RNA sequence: GGAGUCGUAGCUCAAUCGGUUAGAGCGCCGCCCUGUCACGGCGGAGGUUGCGGGUUCGAGCCCCGUCGACUCCGCCA
């Protein structure tokens, strides 16, 4: 029994009737009848109706007239069951009320600058007064869910023999990947720490250190532009283990996600998730993280256009590109020619698509299309047969290099699904998916060199190592995998290279010479020369995971104190100018102020 | 860096083709009200239409610029 209260505001039930109780919390609403006065008292756990009766307790009742929203109070009284007519079925405590005989106003509140728990309120206002926004049941539920998820993660990995180990926040700058947040060193003027983009190097070094099974709920930092699902600091569920292969990590991760959904929401998810290769995902869905809750798959028409009179498509087909199409079944009545024109502009401006050709077959109408006049009977037949094209449909075309054509159609696919209401119709279905066999290397045309898709320590598929040794870097597969939920990447990982020879071949493929290797990866290479065990792991975005579980549309909704779109904390004002003395200590001169 | 949407009372929004004194709901303040739970009734206060400039007899509305919020592309695994 505490100092301020005996129960929480969600606790009292008819069986407490007749007992004395003291509650503490915030005034949610007041209904003042000038005689009897009702207060909805809110705390973290719920709401209880408090009633003040002037004929029974005049002192308390008199004081209660002055209460306002968000005042903090403590009330004592006797629990009474409500009469049948006054029961509130919408309230967990709606069968009782607390008849107050003593009221203490612990702290008055100013009038709040916005109505709490109104989803239409401007987000910048909510962020400016985040401490008020956090009072709402929605934010409480989100943060409670987040706690349950992290607890489930810890319980799960503990049960699997993993150690939770913290890795440094003041870390070393890395040239690869995202832009680092830098922290100047006072003791070494001119030198900088970097905040970790991920604990990648440390978790591998923990394996060299023989810890065998590591996990961490790890803060990560990336100085890149923000998005609804991207913040400059975010949290990963980071995992690494020794003497494991891809199947071990996949099974471990499936077990973790099962545990998370079960413990946090009481939901059973499948024991095993379906799998798809990267190649298949790109070809069928135009995405490396396909939403498989609905069909709308891409269809290849390259062969059908090899002998077409339509020179644009034939030219692309002949020069190694692909012609692909997507049937937006039933979309014709939903999209006007003007809207389709806008879609084409959108595809061109946002995805550098060369165009977005289409055929619209309005119900009772003809084929309406800017390009169909160039098509012969053979192509038309192929379109009808292969795409099941019928009245009421719109077919979209992508013609480009293999993945580029698919990617544009992949975006169109999602937009079509939105228009057709397929995403809404999928409701709360959970479609987990493993995408495996990611490519090891990607060619950078501008720089005429190859780069690691995941990172340079990612293990090549054993079957592809001979190709790699021959210098054939096209289509090499990595032992790398992503776990996807409803079209959103939850996380990804890989089995790593632990042998010096293989690592040397990898660096050769990346065109990284011995000197550069030493400079960029010296300490890791040295560590690997002292008997590094085979190892691998995975990392999952905790914020995105909780966002999906909470059915929120931004990770800001599942973070207590997020930054806005431009990386500012609207509550504290960070980032801020600092005192000249602070800069002098660091021997830093600011040359330009925005 | 680029594109889009938006910016009117504390909050959410409206304001016809450019035309009288910029409205509504909620909130707030005052009075009334003894069983409400979105309590109810009456009354009231509250506006640099983001900011700057331009066109016009006249601008919340049109034009130019600028600032800010969000979404997306680039960037980021």
XYZ file of C-alpha atoms in Angstrom, chain A residues 32-581:
550
model
C -20.630 19.174 -12.463
C -24.381 19.126 -11.712
C -24.043 21.911 -9.184
C -24.961 19.344 -6.593
C -23.515 15.950 -7.277
C -20.212 16.080 -9.144
C -18.603 13.325 -11.175
C -14.899 13.086 -11.972
C -13.341 10.599 -14.339
C -10.002 9.956 -12.685
C -7.283 8.642 -14.977
C -3.983 6.992 -14.199
C -1.655 4.844 -16.278
C -3.864 1.803 -16.021
C -7.371 3.098 -16.499
C -10.248 5.333 -15.466
C -12.521 5.271 -12.425
C -15.557 7.453 -11.838
C -15.378 9.398 -8.583
C -18.588 10.925 -7.217
C -18.786 13.856 -4.802
C -22.050 14.189 -2.857
C -22.469 17.517 -1.058
C -25.042 16.140 1.388
C -22.632 13.431 2.509
C -19.230 15.147 2.289
C -19.684 18.909 1.854
C -15.991 19.764 2.259
C -14.762 17.461 -0.490
C -17.663 18.346 -2.762
C -17.011 22.053 -2.402
C -13.352 21.605 -3.284
C -14.230 19.418 -6.262
C -16.066 22.279 -8.011
C -12.723 23.911 -8.697
C -11.160 20.893 -10.386
C -10.052 21.236 -13.995
C -8.781 18.837 -16.642
C -5.316 17.428 -15.934
C -5.238 18.515 -12.288
C -3.427 15.875 -10.248
C -5.428 14.717 -7.240
C -5.705 12.044 -4.634
C -9.183 10.983 -3.487
C -10.304 8.691 -0.709
C -13.712 7.205 -0.188
C -15.846 4.117 -0.163
C -16.378 1.886 -3.204
C -20.048 1.581 -4.149
C -21.687 -0.590 -6.767
C -23.661 1.459 -9.233
C -27.375 0.975 -9.709
C -28.240 -1.038 -12.800
C -29.358 2.122 -14.624
C -26.089 3.959 -14.085
C -23.638 1.225 -15.017
C -21.207 2.318 -17.749
C -20.499 -0.740 -19.928
C -17.722 1.109 -21.797
C -15.550 1.307 -18.695
C -13.730 -1.632 -17.127
C -14.580 -0.120 -13.737
C -18.049 0.890 -14.917
C -19.958 -1.206 -12.407
C -18.599 0.753 -9.441
C -17.732 4.287 -8.405
C -15.700 5.804 -5.615
C -17.787 7.968 -3.283
C -15.245 10.582 -2.243
C -15.006 11.881 1.293
C -11.536 13.392 1.064
C -9.937 15.227 -1.830
C -6.353 16.407 -2.029
C -5.288 18.565 -4.949
C -1.684 17.519 -5.454
C -1.001 19.860 -8.368
C -3.113 22.169 -10.509
C -2.717 22.133 -14.273
C -2.783 24.871 -16.869
C -5.317 24.373 -19.649
C -3.670 21.896 -22.054
C -2.705 23.440 -25.426
C -4.474 20.703 -27.364
C -7.047 17.990 -26.681
C -5.235 14.859 -25.522
C -5.671 11.665 -27.513
C -7.113 13.408 -30.574
C -5.393 11.787 -33.559
C -6.086 14.778 -35.821
C -3.958 17.194 -33.791
C -0.838 18.480 -35.562
C 2.082 16.258 -34.799
C 4.500 19.117 -34.187
C 2.229 20.357 -31.420
C 2.156 16.879 -29.890
C 5.944 16.674 -30.101
C 6.410 20.124 -28.582
C 4.369 18.993 -25.560
C 5.362 15.345 -25.753
C 4.960 14.918 -21.973
C 1.254 15.718 -22.365
C 0.918 13.587 -25.485
C 2.443 10.695 -23.546
C -0.438 10.861 -21.048
C -2.850 9.471 -23.582
C -4.073 5.890 -23.507
C -2.830 5.432 -27.081
C 0.760 6.343 -26.251
C 0.588 4.360 -23.020
C -0.585 1.327 -24.960
C 2.188 1.721 -27.534
C 4.941 2.054 -24.946
C 3.497 -0.760 -22.863
C 3.522 -2.922 -25.981
C 7.114 -1.943 -26.667
C 8.065 -2.962 -23.143
C 6.355 -6.310 -23.563
C 8.195 -6.882 -26.826
C 11.627 -6.118 -25.379
C 10.845 -8.276 -22.359
C 9.794 -11.144 -24.619
C 13.050 -10.738 -26.544
C 15.106 -10.841 -23.366
C 13.199 -13.805 -21.968
C 13.493 -15.682 -25.235
C 17.221 -15.198 -25.731
C 17.894 -15.941 -22.086
C 16.045 -19.227 -22.497
C 18.204 -19.982 -25.532
C 21.462 -19.407 -23.658
C 22.281 -15.974 -25.069
C 24.091 -13.234 -23.133
C 22.913 -9.647 -23.384
C 26.107 -7.646 -23.813
C 26.405 -3.885 -24.208
C 28.721 -2.496 -26.863
C 30.186 1.021 -27.001
C 28.227 4.079 -28.022
C 31.453 6.056 -28.419
C 32.801 4.071 -31.297
C 35.114 4.379 -34.275
C 34.130 6.123 -37.506
C 33.480 3.812 -40.445
C 33.827 4.888 -44.053
C 31.215 2.440 -45.369
C 27.471 2.596 -45.215
C 25.485 5.437 -43.704
C 26.866 8.808 -42.641
C 28.222 8.707 -39.090
C 27.220 10.972 -36.251
C 30.556 12.295 -35.027
C 31.528 13.136 -31.451
C 34.593 15.299 -31.012
C 37.239 14.132 -28.559
C 38.441 16.719 -26.035
C 41.425 14.632 -24.999
C 42.456 14.175 -28.628
C 41.635 17.467 -30.316
C 40.790 17.064 -33.963
C 39.878 13.410 -33.564
C 36.360 12.045 -33.444
C 34.391 9.165 -32.108
C 31.409 7.996 -34.137
C 28.107 6.773 -32.779
C 27.576 3.218 -34.033
C 25.396 2.696 -37.108
C 24.980 -0.818 -35.724
C 27.038 -2.951 -33.348
C 28.238 -4.953 -36.354
C 31.969 -5.051 -35.698
C 31.577 -5.528 -31.963
C 29.172 -8.422 -32.236
C 31.539 -10.236 -34.569
C 34.454 -9.524 -32.247
C 32.409 -10.964 -29.378
C 32.338 -14.197 -31.371
C 36.115 -14.066 -31.735
C 36.031 -13.482 -27.990
C 34.328 -16.827 -27.516
C 31.052 -15.532 -26.062
C 29.240 -17.703 -28.633
C 25.735 -16.361 -28.199
C 25.156 -12.608 -28.030
C 22.134 -10.367 -28.256
C 21.418 -6.749 -27.453
C 18.586 -4.271 -27.603
C 20.948 -1.825 -29.244
C 20.657 1.876 -29.996
C 21.931 2.669 -33.481
C 22.642 6.040 -35.098
C 22.626 7.078 -38.743
C 22.967 10.649 -39.935
C 20.676 10.359 -42.934
C 17.389 11.977 -43.933
C 14.340 10.914 -41.950
C 11.172 9.121 -42.956
C 8.004 7.898 -41.279
C 9.877 4.680 -40.472
C 13.364 6.170 -40.066
C 14.800 8.141 -37.154
C 18.403 9.251 -36.637
C 18.538 7.085 -33.528
C 16.649 3.844 -33.496
C 16.782 0.449 -31.835
C 17.790 -2.901 -33.200
C 17.330 -6.355 -31.791
C 20.882 -7.415 -32.554
C 21.920 -11.077 -32.551
C 25.098 -12.991 -33.352
C 26.134 -16.577 -32.639
C 29.044 -18.913 -33.276
C 28.983 -22.342 -34.902
C 25.735 -21.588 -36.700
C 24.502 -21.587 -40.258
C 21.600 -19.895 -42.017
C 19.083 -22.514 -40.848
C 20.057 -21.960 -37.208
C 19.591 -18.209 -37.432
C 16.291 -18.527 -39.292
C 14.906 -20.983 -36.744
C 16.135 -18.822 -33.866
C 14.518 -15.730 -35.342
C 11.224 -17.494 -36.064
C 11.194 -18.659 -32.455
C 11.839 -15.135 -31.234
C 9.063 -13.614 -33.333
C 6.660 -16.335 -32.171
C 7.544 -15.545 -28.599
C 7.129 -11.813 -29.179
C 3.636 -12.091 -30.679
C 2.559 -14.629 -28.104
C 3.846 -12.791 -25.028
C 2.977 -9.274 -26.142
C -0.374 -9.844 -27.846
C -1.361 -13.440 -27.241
C -1.236 -14.124 -30.977
C 0.020 -17.394 -32.434
C 2.047 -16.916 -35.593
C 3.339 -19.737 -37.824
C 6.281 -21.823 -36.623
C 7.891 -21.680 -40.031
C 7.701 -18.767 -42.468
C 7.570 -19.251 -46.240
C 10.754 -18.533 -48.146
C 11.517 -16.961 -51.463
C 14.784 -16.225 -53.179
C 15.711 -12.644 -53.902
C 15.502 -13.498 -57.633
C 11.974 -14.817 -57.301
C 10.863 -11.876 -55.160
C 12.152 -9.385 -57.714
C 10.725 -11.229 -60.709
C 7.303 -11.964 -59.236
C 6.713 -8.908 -57.059
C 9.247 -6.299 -58.158
C 10.523 -5.937 -54.598
C 13.061 -7.551 -52.296
C 10.462 -7.246 -49.528
C 7.227 -8.306 -51.190
C 3.844 -7.937 -49.554
C 2.402 -11.380 -50.243
C -0.993 -10.716 -48.669
C -2.328 -10.208 -52.181
C -1.477 -11.432 -55.684
C -1.074 -8.923 -58.522
C 2.067 -10.693 -59.674
C 4.243 -9.456 -62.508
C 4.167 -11.332 -65.812
C 7.068 -11.522 -68.240
C 6.289 -10.684 -71.891
C 9.840 -10.268 -73.179
C 9.576 -13.160 -75.664
C 6.301 -11.821 -77.032
C 7.843 -8.483 -77.939
C 11.037 -9.796 -79.551
C 9.328 -9.697 -82.946
C 6.943 -6.846 -82.242
C 6.488 -3.830 -84.483
C 6.590 -1.664 -81.373
C 10.212 -0.594 -81.677
C 10.623 0.720 -78.148
C 9.740 -2.581 -76.482
C 11.437 -4.700 -79.136
C 14.627 -2.701 -78.795
C 14.673 -3.226 -75.037
C 13.866 -6.928 -75.393
C 16.605 -7.408 -77.998
C 19.261 -5.653 -75.961
C 18.892 -7.883 -72.906
C 16.141 -5.941 -71.132
C 12.742 -7.260 -70.165
C 9.131 -6.361 -70.890
C 6.970 -6.998 -67.873
C 3.359 -6.303 -67.086
C 0.937 -6.214 -64.217
C -2.825 -6.625 -64.492
C -4.654 -4.274 -62.147
C -7.778 -6.403 -62.129
C -10.938 -4.309 -61.956
C -9.072 -0.992 -61.694
C -10.407 0.534 -64.937
C -13.472 2.187 -63.362
C -11.280 3.567 -60.559
C -8.618 5.357 -62.602
C -9.329 8.036 -65.177
C -7.019 8.796 -68.077
C -5.943 11.971 -66.218
C -5.034 9.942 -63.157
C -3.085 7.477 -65.260
C -1.203 10.394 -66.764
C -0.313 11.463 -63.227
C 0.844 7.960 -62.423
C 3.172 8.088 -65.375
C 4.615 11.402 -64.183
C 5.005 9.908 -60.732
C 6.837 6.849 -62.085
C 9.127 9.020 -64.176
C 9.972 11.597 -61.543
C 10.239 9.311 -58.533
C 11.739 6.144 -59.936
C 13.486 7.436 -63.037
C 11.217 5.202 -65.089
C 11.293 5.915 -68.810
C 7.513 5.827 -68.858
C 4.546 3.905 -67.585
C 2.686 2.421 -70.511
C -0.770 0.997 -69.890
C -3.854 -0.416 -71.541
C -7.159 0.478 -69.946
C -10.159 -1.654 -70.862
C -13.152 0.216 -69.513
C -16.304 -1.873 -69.047
C -18.139 -1.907 -72.372
C -15.316 0.004 -74.030
C -12.317 -0.456 -76.277
C -8.666 -0.819 -75.350
C -7.563 2.682 -74.400
C -3.818 3.082 -74.539
C -1.147 5.395 -75.876
C 0.827 2.461 -77.307
C -1.583 -0.311 -78.259
C -1.791 0.944 -81.851
C 1.755 -0.363 -82.315
C 0.862 -3.851 -81.077
C 0.254 -6.756 -83.465
C -2.300 -9.527 -82.954
C 0.312 -11.827 -81.400
C 1.163 -9.348 -78.657
C -2.490 -8.609 -77.957
C -3.216 -12.325 -77.706
C -0.298 -12.796 -75.313
C -1.514 -9.958 -73.131
C -5.033 -11.360 -72.917
C -3.852 -14.906 -72.230
C -0.826 -14.435 -70.008
C -2.320 -11.634 -67.927
C -5.911 -12.821 -67.998
C -6.720 -9.337 -69.294
C -10.456 -8.683 -69.353
C -13.002 -5.879 -69.396
C -12.597 -3.596 -66.403
C -8.843 -4.174 -66.096
C -5.796 -1.995 -66.579
C -2.475 -3.517 -67.617
C 0.692 -1.616 -66.762
C 3.982 -2.208 -68.576
C 7.557 -1.936 -67.429
C 10.296 -2.106 -70.024
C 13.879 -1.733 -68.888
C 16.763 -3.741 -67.500
C 15.503 -6.728 -65.561
C 15.375 -5.372 -62.004
C 14.643 -1.772 -63.004
C 11.523 -2.788 -64.937
C 10.358 -4.990 -62.086
C 10.999 -2.366 -59.430
C 8.822 0.224 -61.125
C 6.026 -2.317 -61.529
C 6.593 -3.342 -57.920
C 5.801 0.231 -56.854
C 2.824 0.352 -59.203
C 1.675 -2.947 -57.714
C 1.520 -1.462 -54.211
C -0.311 1.592 -55.432
C -2.785 -0.540 -57.368
C -3.341 -2.662 -54.271
C -4.081 0.503 -52.325
C -6.554 1.733 -54.960
C -8.258 -1.656 -55.169
C -8.522 -1.807 -51.383
C -6.504 -5.023 -51.225
C -4.320 -3.787 -48.376
C -7.330 -2.760 -46.346
C -9.008 -6.066 -47.149
C -5.940 -7.916 -45.830
C -6.791 -6.400 -42.449
C -4.612 -7.642 -39.615
C -3.369 -10.706 -41.476
C 0.317 -11.307 -40.803
C 2.291 -12.461 -43.832
C 5.826 -13.321 -42.745
C 8.385 -14.182 -45.363
C 12.075 -14.989 -45.602
C 13.849 -13.591 -48.620
C 17.048 -15.574 -49.082
C 19.972 -15.792 -51.507
C 20.514 -12.066 -51.704
C 23.144 -10.998 -54.203
C 26.640 -10.714 -52.787
C 27.823 -7.871 -54.981
C 26.278 -4.989 -56.871
C 27.920 -3.119 -59.724
C 28.279 0.623 -59.431
C 28.200 1.928 -62.998
C 29.355 5.447 -62.060
C 32.403 4.181 -60.239
C 33.041 1.149 -62.445
C 33.470 -1.164 -59.498
C 31.665 -3.727 -57.376
C 30.351 -3.102 -53.894
C 29.104 -5.398 -51.155
C 25.304 -5.494 -51.030
C 25.277 -6.365 -47.308
C 28.813 -5.774 -46.080
C 32.279 -7.097 -46.982
C 32.192 -9.829 -44.329
C 29.092 -11.475 -45.747
C 29.695 -15.050 -46.761
C 29.339 -16.021 -50.432
C 27.179 -19.022 -51.255
C 29.543 -22.021 -51.348
C 28.302 -22.991 -54.828
C 29.227 -19.564 -56.163
C 32.742 -19.346 -54.723
C 34.353 -20.919 -57.845
C 32.677 -18.235 -59.982
C 33.944 -15.586 -57.636
C 37.455 -17.016 -57.866
C 37.227 -16.797 -61.650
C 36.372 -13.126 -61.331
C 32.765 -13.584 -62.508
C 31.024 -11.255 -60.096
C 27.625 -11.135 -61.785
C 24.786 -12.907 -59.900
C 26.886 -14.212 -57.020
C 24.650 -15.204 -54.140
C 25.338 -14.388 -50.516
C 24.353 -16.349 -47.443
C 22.219 -13.388 -46.507
C 18.569 -13.264 -45.577
C 15.849 -10.753 -44.754
C 12.723 -11.336 -42.719
C 9.753 -9.465 -44.135
C 6.301 -8.798 -42.721
C 3.490 -7.440 -44.894
C 5.912 -5.818 -47.299
C 8.071 -4.241 -44.614
C 11.606 -5.369 -43.909
C 11.770 -6.363 -40.250
C 15.423 -7.250 -40.349
C 18.235 -8.946 -42.099
C 21.463 -10.732 -41.524
C 24.050 -13.050 -42.898
C 26.531 -15.751 -42.184
C 29.972 -14.148 -42.117
C 33.312 -14.965 -43.601
C 35.659 -16.231 -40.904
C 38.512 -17.565 -43.065
C 41.421 -15.369 -44.081
C 41.666 -16.776 -47.632
C 38.007 -16.289 -48.463
C 38.109 -12.818 -46.994
C 41.071 -11.953 -49.226
C 39.108 -13.089 -52.298
C 36.182 -10.972 -51.202
C 38.368 -7.906 -50.833
C 39.857 -8.628 -54.234
C 36.361 -8.661 -55.719
C 35.666 -5.307 -54.104
C 38.925 -3.923 -55.429
C 40.201 -3.151 -51.940
C 43.959 -3.385 -51.751
C 45.981 -4.560 -48.717
C 46.695 -1.042 -47.566
C 43.041 -0.005 -47.683
C 42.063 -3.269 -45.944
C 44.411 -2.468 -43.112
C 43.231 1.101 -42.846
C 39.514 0.315 -42.901
C 39.252 -3.113 -41.341
C 42.664 -3.679 -39.718
C 41.502 -4.556 -36.218
C 38.825 -6.935 -37.469
C 41.176 -8.697 -39.882
C 43.728 -9.061 -37.133
C 41.088 -10.496 -34.809
C 40.025 -12.969 -37.478
C 43.624 -14.187 -37.739
C 43.460 -15.517 -34.153
C 40.997 -18.347 -34.645
C 37.625 -16.782 -35.389
C 34.814 -19.327 -35.147
C 32.238 -19.701 -37.915
C 29.528 -17.236 -37.042
C 26.560 -15.296 -38.265
C 23.602 -13.304 -37.077
C 20.720 -11.027 -37.754
C 19.390 -7.628 -36.679
C 15.752 -6.546 -36.541
C 14.345 -3.050 -36.344
C 12.557 -2.937 -32.996
C 10.767 0.340 -33.749
C 9.304 -0.948 -37.002
C 8.325 -4.212 -35.370
C 6.426 -2.470 -32.588
C 4.955 0.000 -35.079
C 3.477 -2.879 -37.070
C 2.163 -4.598 -33.953
C 0.590 -1.344 -32.749
C -0.825 -0.706 -36.235
C 0.755 2.733 -36.104
C 1.748 4.536 -39.283
C 5.018 5.985 -38.026
C 7.755 4.765 -35.684
C 7.415 8.104 -33.890
C 4.209 6.676 -32.392
C 6.139 3.927 -30.614
C 9.069 6.059 -29.399
C 8.771 8.136 -26.245
C 10.740 11.133 -27.511
C 11.192 11.038 -31.279
C 12.704 13.673 -33.554
C 10.649 15.429 -36.194
C 11.101 15.196 -39.958
C 14.223 17.379 -39.837
C 15.877 15.647 -36.929
C 14.828 18.163 -34.290
C 13.521 17.480 -30.815
C 10.720 20.066 -30.743
C 10.419 19.740 -26.967
C 14.038 20.453 -26.020
C 15.018 22.313 -29.158
C 17.959 20.005 -29.892
C 20.202 20.288 -31.798
C 21.350 23.601 -30.328
C 24.190 26.057 -30.534
C 26.731 25.500 -27.741
C 28.775 27.851 -25.567
C 31.974 29.164 -27.165
C 33.894 27.629 -24.260
